[in-house]
Coordinates of C-alpha atoms in Angstrom, one line a residue:
M18 CA 94.2 -75.3 -42.8
L19 CA 96.7 -72.5 -43.0
I20 CA 95.9 -69.0 -43.7
A21 CA 97.8 -67.1 -46.5
F22 CA 97.9 -63.9 -48.4
L23 CA 95.2 -62.8 -50.8
N24 CA 95.4 -59.0 -51.1
R25 CA 97.3 -57.6 -54.1
G26 CA 98.7 -54.1 -54.5
I27 CA 100.8 -53.0 -57.4
Q28 CA 102.3 -55.3 -59.9
L29 CA 105.3 -54.5 -62.1
K30 CA 107.3 -56.5 -64.7
I31 CA 111.0 -56.3 -64.0
K32 CA 113.9 -56.7 -66.6
S33 CA 116.8 -55.3 -64.6
V34 CA 118.1 -54.4 -61.1
I35 CA 117.7 -50.7 -61.8
Q36 CA 114.1 -51.2 -62.9
F37 CA 113.4 -53.1 -59.7
L38 CA 114.9 -50.4 -57.5
E39 CA 112.9 -47.8 -59.3
G40 CA 109.8 -49.8 -58.5
I41 CA 110.4 -49.9 -54.8
Q42 CA 111.9 -46.4 -54.4
D43 CA 108.7 -45.2 -52.4
A44 CA 108.5 -48.3 -50.2
H45 CA 108.3 -47.9 -46.4
P46 CA 111.6 -48.6 -44.8
H47 CA 109.9 -51.4 -42.8
Y48 CA 108.7 -53.4 -45.8
M49 CA 109.6 -57.0 -46.0
Y50 CA 110.5 -58.8 -49.3
R51 CA 110.5 -62.4 -50.4
G52 CA 111.7 -63.7 -53.8
Q53 CA 110.5 -67.0 -55.4
A54 CA 111.9 -68.6 -58.6
N55 CA 108.4 -69.4 -60.1
S56 CA 105.7 -66.8 -60.1
E57 CA 103.1 -69.6 -60.0
W58 CA 104.3 -71.0 -56.7
E59 CA 101.9 -70.1 -53.8
L60 CA 103.0 -67.9 -51.0
L61 CA 102.7 -70.6 -48.3
P62 CA 105.0 -71.9 -45.6
S63 CA 106.6 -75.2 -45.9
I64 CA 104.2 -77.1 -43.6
A65 CA 101.4 -76.2 -45.9
R66 CA 103.0 -78.2 -48.7
I67 CA 102.7 -81.4 -46.7
N68 CA 99.8 -83.6 -47.9
A69 CA 97.1 -82.9 -45.2
K70 CA 95.6 -86.4 -45.4
E71 CA 99.0 -88.0 -44.9
L72 CA 99.6 -85.7 -42.0
Q73 CA 96.2 -86.6 -40.6
S74 CA 97.0 -90.3 -40.7
N75 CA 100.2 -89.8 -38.7
Y76 CA 99.0 -87.0 -36.4
V77 CA 95.4 -87.5 -35.1
G78 CA 95.6 -84.1 -33.4
G79 CA 95.8 -82.2 -36.7
W80 CA 98.2 -79.5 -37.7
R81 CA 99.1 -78.2 -34.3
R82 CA 100.0 -81.6 -33.0
G83 CA 101.9 -82.4 -36.2
E84 CA 103.9 -79.3 -35.9
D85 CA 104.7 -79.9 -32.2
D86 CA 105.8 -83.5 -33.0
L87 CA 108.0 -82.4 -35.9
L88 CA 109.7 -79.8 -33.7
D89 CA 110.2 -82.2 -30.8
L90 CA 111.9 -84.7 -33.0
F91 CA 114.2 -81.9 -34.3
M92 CA 115.0 -80.6 -30.8
K93 CA 115.7 -84.1 -29.5
H94 CA 118.5 -84.7 -32.1
A95 CA 119.7 -81.0 -32.8
V96 CA 120.7 -80.2 -29.2
R97 CA 124.0 -82.0 -29.7
Y98 CA 124.9 -79.8 -32.7
I99 CA 123.8 -76.4 -31.6
N100 CA 126.4 -74.2 -29.8
R101 CA 123.8 -71.8 -28.3
E102 CA 120.5 -73.3 -27.4
P103 CA 117.5 -71.4 -28.8
K104 CA 115.7 -69.2 -26.2
N105 CA 112.1 -70.0 -27.2
K106 CA 109.9 -72.1 -29.5
I107 CA 110.2 -69.6 -32.3
E108 CA 113.9 -69.7 -32.4
W109 CA 113.7 -73.5 -32.5
M110 CA 111.4 -73.3 -35.4
I111 CA 113.9 -71.0 -37.2
H112 CA 116.7 -73.4 -36.7
A113 CA 114.4 -76.3 -37.8
Q114 CA 113.3 -74.5 -41.0
H115 CA 117.0 -73.6 -41.7
H116 CA 117.7 -77.3 -41.9
G117 CA 114.6 -78.3 -43.9
V118 CA 112.1 -79.3 -41.3
P119 CA 108.6 -78.0 -42.3
T120 CA 107.3 -75.1 -40.2
R121 CA 104.7 -72.3 -40.3
L122 CA 107.4 -69.9 -40.7
L123 CA 107.9 -68.1 -44.1
D124 CA 111.3 -66.5 -44.8
W125 CA 111.5 -62.8 -45.8
S126 CA 114.3 -60.2 -46.0
T127 CA 114.5 -56.6 -45.1
N128 CA 116.8 -56.1 -48.1
P129 CA 114.9 -56.1 -51.4
L130 CA 118.0 -57.0 -53.5
K131 CA 118.5 -60.1 -51.5
A132 CA 114.9 -61.1 -52.1
L133 CA 115.5 -60.4 -55.8
F134 CA 118.4 -62.8 -55.6
F135 CA 116.2 -65.7 -54.6
A136 CA 113.9 -65.0 -57.5
V137 CA 116.7 -65.5 -60.0
E138 CA 119.5 -67.4 -58.3
N139 CA 118.7 -70.9 -59.7
P140 CA 119.3 -71.3 -63.4
N141 CA 117.2 -74.6 -63.4
H142 CA 114.1 -72.3 -63.1
D143 CA 115.1 -69.8 -65.9
K144 CA 112.2 -70.9 -68.1
F145 CA 109.7 -69.5 -65.5
D146 CA 109.0 -66.0 -64.6
G147 CA 110.2 -65.3 -61.0
I148 CA 108.4 -63.1 -58.5
V149 CA 109.3 -60.7 -55.6
Y150 CA 106.6 -60.0 -52.9
S151 CA 106.8 -56.9 -50.7
F152 CA 104.4 -55.8 -48.0
Y153 CA 104.2 -53.7 -44.9
P154 CA 102.8 -55.9 -42.0
R155 CA 100.2 -54.5 -39.7
T156 CA 101.2 -56.9 -37.0
Q157 CA 104.9 -56.8 -36.6
R158 CA 107.3 -57.5 -33.7
S159 CA 110.9 -56.3 -33.4
T160 CA 111.9 -59.7 -31.9
S161 CA 110.6 -63.2 -31.4
A162 CA 110.9 -62.8 -27.6
G163 CA 107.5 -63.3 -26.0
L164 CA 105.8 -64.4 -29.2
G165 CA 103.3 -66.9 -28.0
E166 CA 100.1 -68.7 -28.8
E167 CA 98.0 -65.5 -28.4
E168 CA 99.8 -63.9 -31.3
E169 CA 99.4 -66.9 -33.5
L170 CA 95.8 -66.1 -34.0
V171 CA 96.8 -63.7 -36.7
L172 CA 99.6 -63.6 -39.2
T173 CA 102.5 -62.0 -37.3
A174 CA 105.7 -60.6 -38.8
F175 CA 108.8 -60.4 -36.8
N176 CA 112.5 -59.8 -36.9
S177 CA 114.9 -62.4 -35.5
A178 CA 118.1 -62.3 -33.7
F179 CA 120.9 -63.4 -36.0
I180 CA 121.0 -66.9 -34.6
N181 CA 123.0 -68.3 -37.4
D182 CA 125.2 -66.8 -40.2
R183 CA 122.7 -67.3 -43.0
I184 CA 120.1 -65.2 -41.3
A185 CA 122.6 -62.4 -40.9
A186 CA 123.9 -62.7 -44.5
Q187 CA 120.3 -62.6 -45.9
E188 CA 119.0 -60.0 -43.5
G189 CA 116.3 -62.4 -42.7
C190 CA 112.9 -61.8 -41.0
F191 CA 109.9 -64.0 -40.8
T192 CA 106.1 -64.3 -40.8
I193 CA 104.4 -67.0 -38.7
F194 CA 101.2 -68.2 -40.1
P195 CA 98.1 -69.0 -38.0
F196 CA 96.2 -72.2 -38.5
V197 CA 93.0 -73.8 -37.1
N198 CA 93.0 -76.9 -35.1
K199 CA 90.6 -78.7 -37.4
M200 CA 92.2 -81.0 -39.9
E201 CA 90.3 -80.7 -43.2
D202 CA 92.0 -82.0 -46.4
D203 CA 94.8 -81.2 -48.7
D204 CA 93.0 -78.6 -50.7
F205 CA 94.7 -75.3 -50.0
S206 CA 92.4 -73.3 -52.3
E207 CA 91.9 -69.6 -52.2
E208 CA 88.7 -69.7 -50.1
K209 CA 90.3 -71.9 -47.5
K210 CA 93.5 -69.8 -46.9
G211 CA 92.0 -66.4 -47.2
F212 CA 91.6 -64.0 -44.3
N213 CA 90.4 -60.4 -44.2
P214 CA 93.3 -58.5 -45.8
Q215 CA 92.2 -55.3 -44.3
D216 CA 92.9 -56.7 -40.8
Q217 CA 96.2 -58.2 -41.8
I218 CA 98.0 -56.4 -44.6
V219 CA 97.9 -53.0 -45.9
S220 CA 99.0 -54.1 -49.4
I221 CA 101.1 -56.8 -50.9
D222 CA 103.0 -55.8 -54.0
T223 CA 104.3 -58.1 -56.6
F224 CA 107.2 -57.7 -59.0
I225 CA 107.3 -60.3 -61.9
I226 CA 110.9 -61.1 -62.9
E227 CA 110.7 -61.9 -66.6
A228 CA 112.3 -65.3 -67.4
E229 CA 114.5 -64.1 -70.2
S230 CA 116.0 -61.4 -67.8
K231 CA 117.0 -63.7 -65.0
D232 CA 120.6 -64.4 -66.2
K233 CA 121.2 -60.6 -66.7
I234 CA 119.9 -59.8 -63.3
R235 CA 122.0 -62.6 -61.6
K236 CA 125.1 -61.0 -63.2
Q237 CA 124.0 -57.5 -62.1
L238 CA 123.5 -58.8 -58.5
N239 CA 126.9 -60.5 -58.6
M240 CA 128.5 -57.2 -59.4
L241 CA 126.8 -55.7 -56.3
G242 CA 128.3 -58.5 -54.2
I243 CA 125.1 -60.6 -53.9
S244 CA 125.8 -64.2 -54.8
D245 CA 125.7 -67.8 -53.5
A246 CA 129.0 -67.2 -51.7
T247 CA 127.8 -64.1 -49.8
M248 CA 124.2 -65.3 -49.3
F249 CA 125.1 -68.7 -48.0
P250 CA 128.2 -68.2 -45.7
G251 CA 130.7 -71.0 -45.4
L252 CA 132.2 -73.5 -47.8
D253 CA 128.9 -74.8 -49.0
G254 CA 128.0 -71.3 -50.4
V255 CA 131.5 -70.9 -51.9
A256 CA 131.3 -74.4 -53.6
K257 CA 127.8 -73.6 -54.8
D258 CA 129.0 -70.2 -56.4
I259 CA 131.9 -72.0 -58.1
R260 CA 129.5 -74.6 -59.5
R261 CA 127.3 -72.0 -60.9
Q262 CA 130.2 -70.0 -62.4
F263 CA 131.3 -73.1 -64.3
G264 CA 127.9 -74.2 -65.3
C265 CA 127.7 -77.2 -63.0
L266 CA 124.2 -76.6 -61.9

């Protein structure tokens, strides 16, 4: 069972970059932002999307044992390809998540426009409203150094060293979700993932990106230098940007 957000602050519908900027003009400078292409998707880290019963059949120790085993396997194979070895478990988790291994980390950005990009960047989701979340975490660390099991009892936000080009380009920061040791089932319903918002989050605001405005917002962000080529440094990002420009989705 993983714990996720419940509290809601303001909610605005967005049709343009200017409207979005107006909506966040009074935001605290330490706010964190996350964009998702479909407003119906839950605000959960990737490990929560694994079928819990399947995980239980492979990892008798539950969520914590499953996470440890996933990370150990990644570390075993990744060490050959990493130029600078991560300093701690959290940095290993960041690398693992970057390459698609499920973790309890959820990616955010300190830059609201870069979060907006992720709500609109994929034309395959243009028939759905997107969403940008923003919140000011009560529990926040300026670095992952020293982040240990004692902090994992509550949802903790932290900034990361720019351990790869993508984190730097996206101005990435993270939340690490707590979980209990008991394995339950695959029902991540509201009552199971809720915690006391007053202890965790002052407020979480939502900005609904209307489906019919996504293409316009993509073009506006591109004019501001926010595109696949800049958000995903390297040839993969350049190629992705070219495909999008020529309609090769």
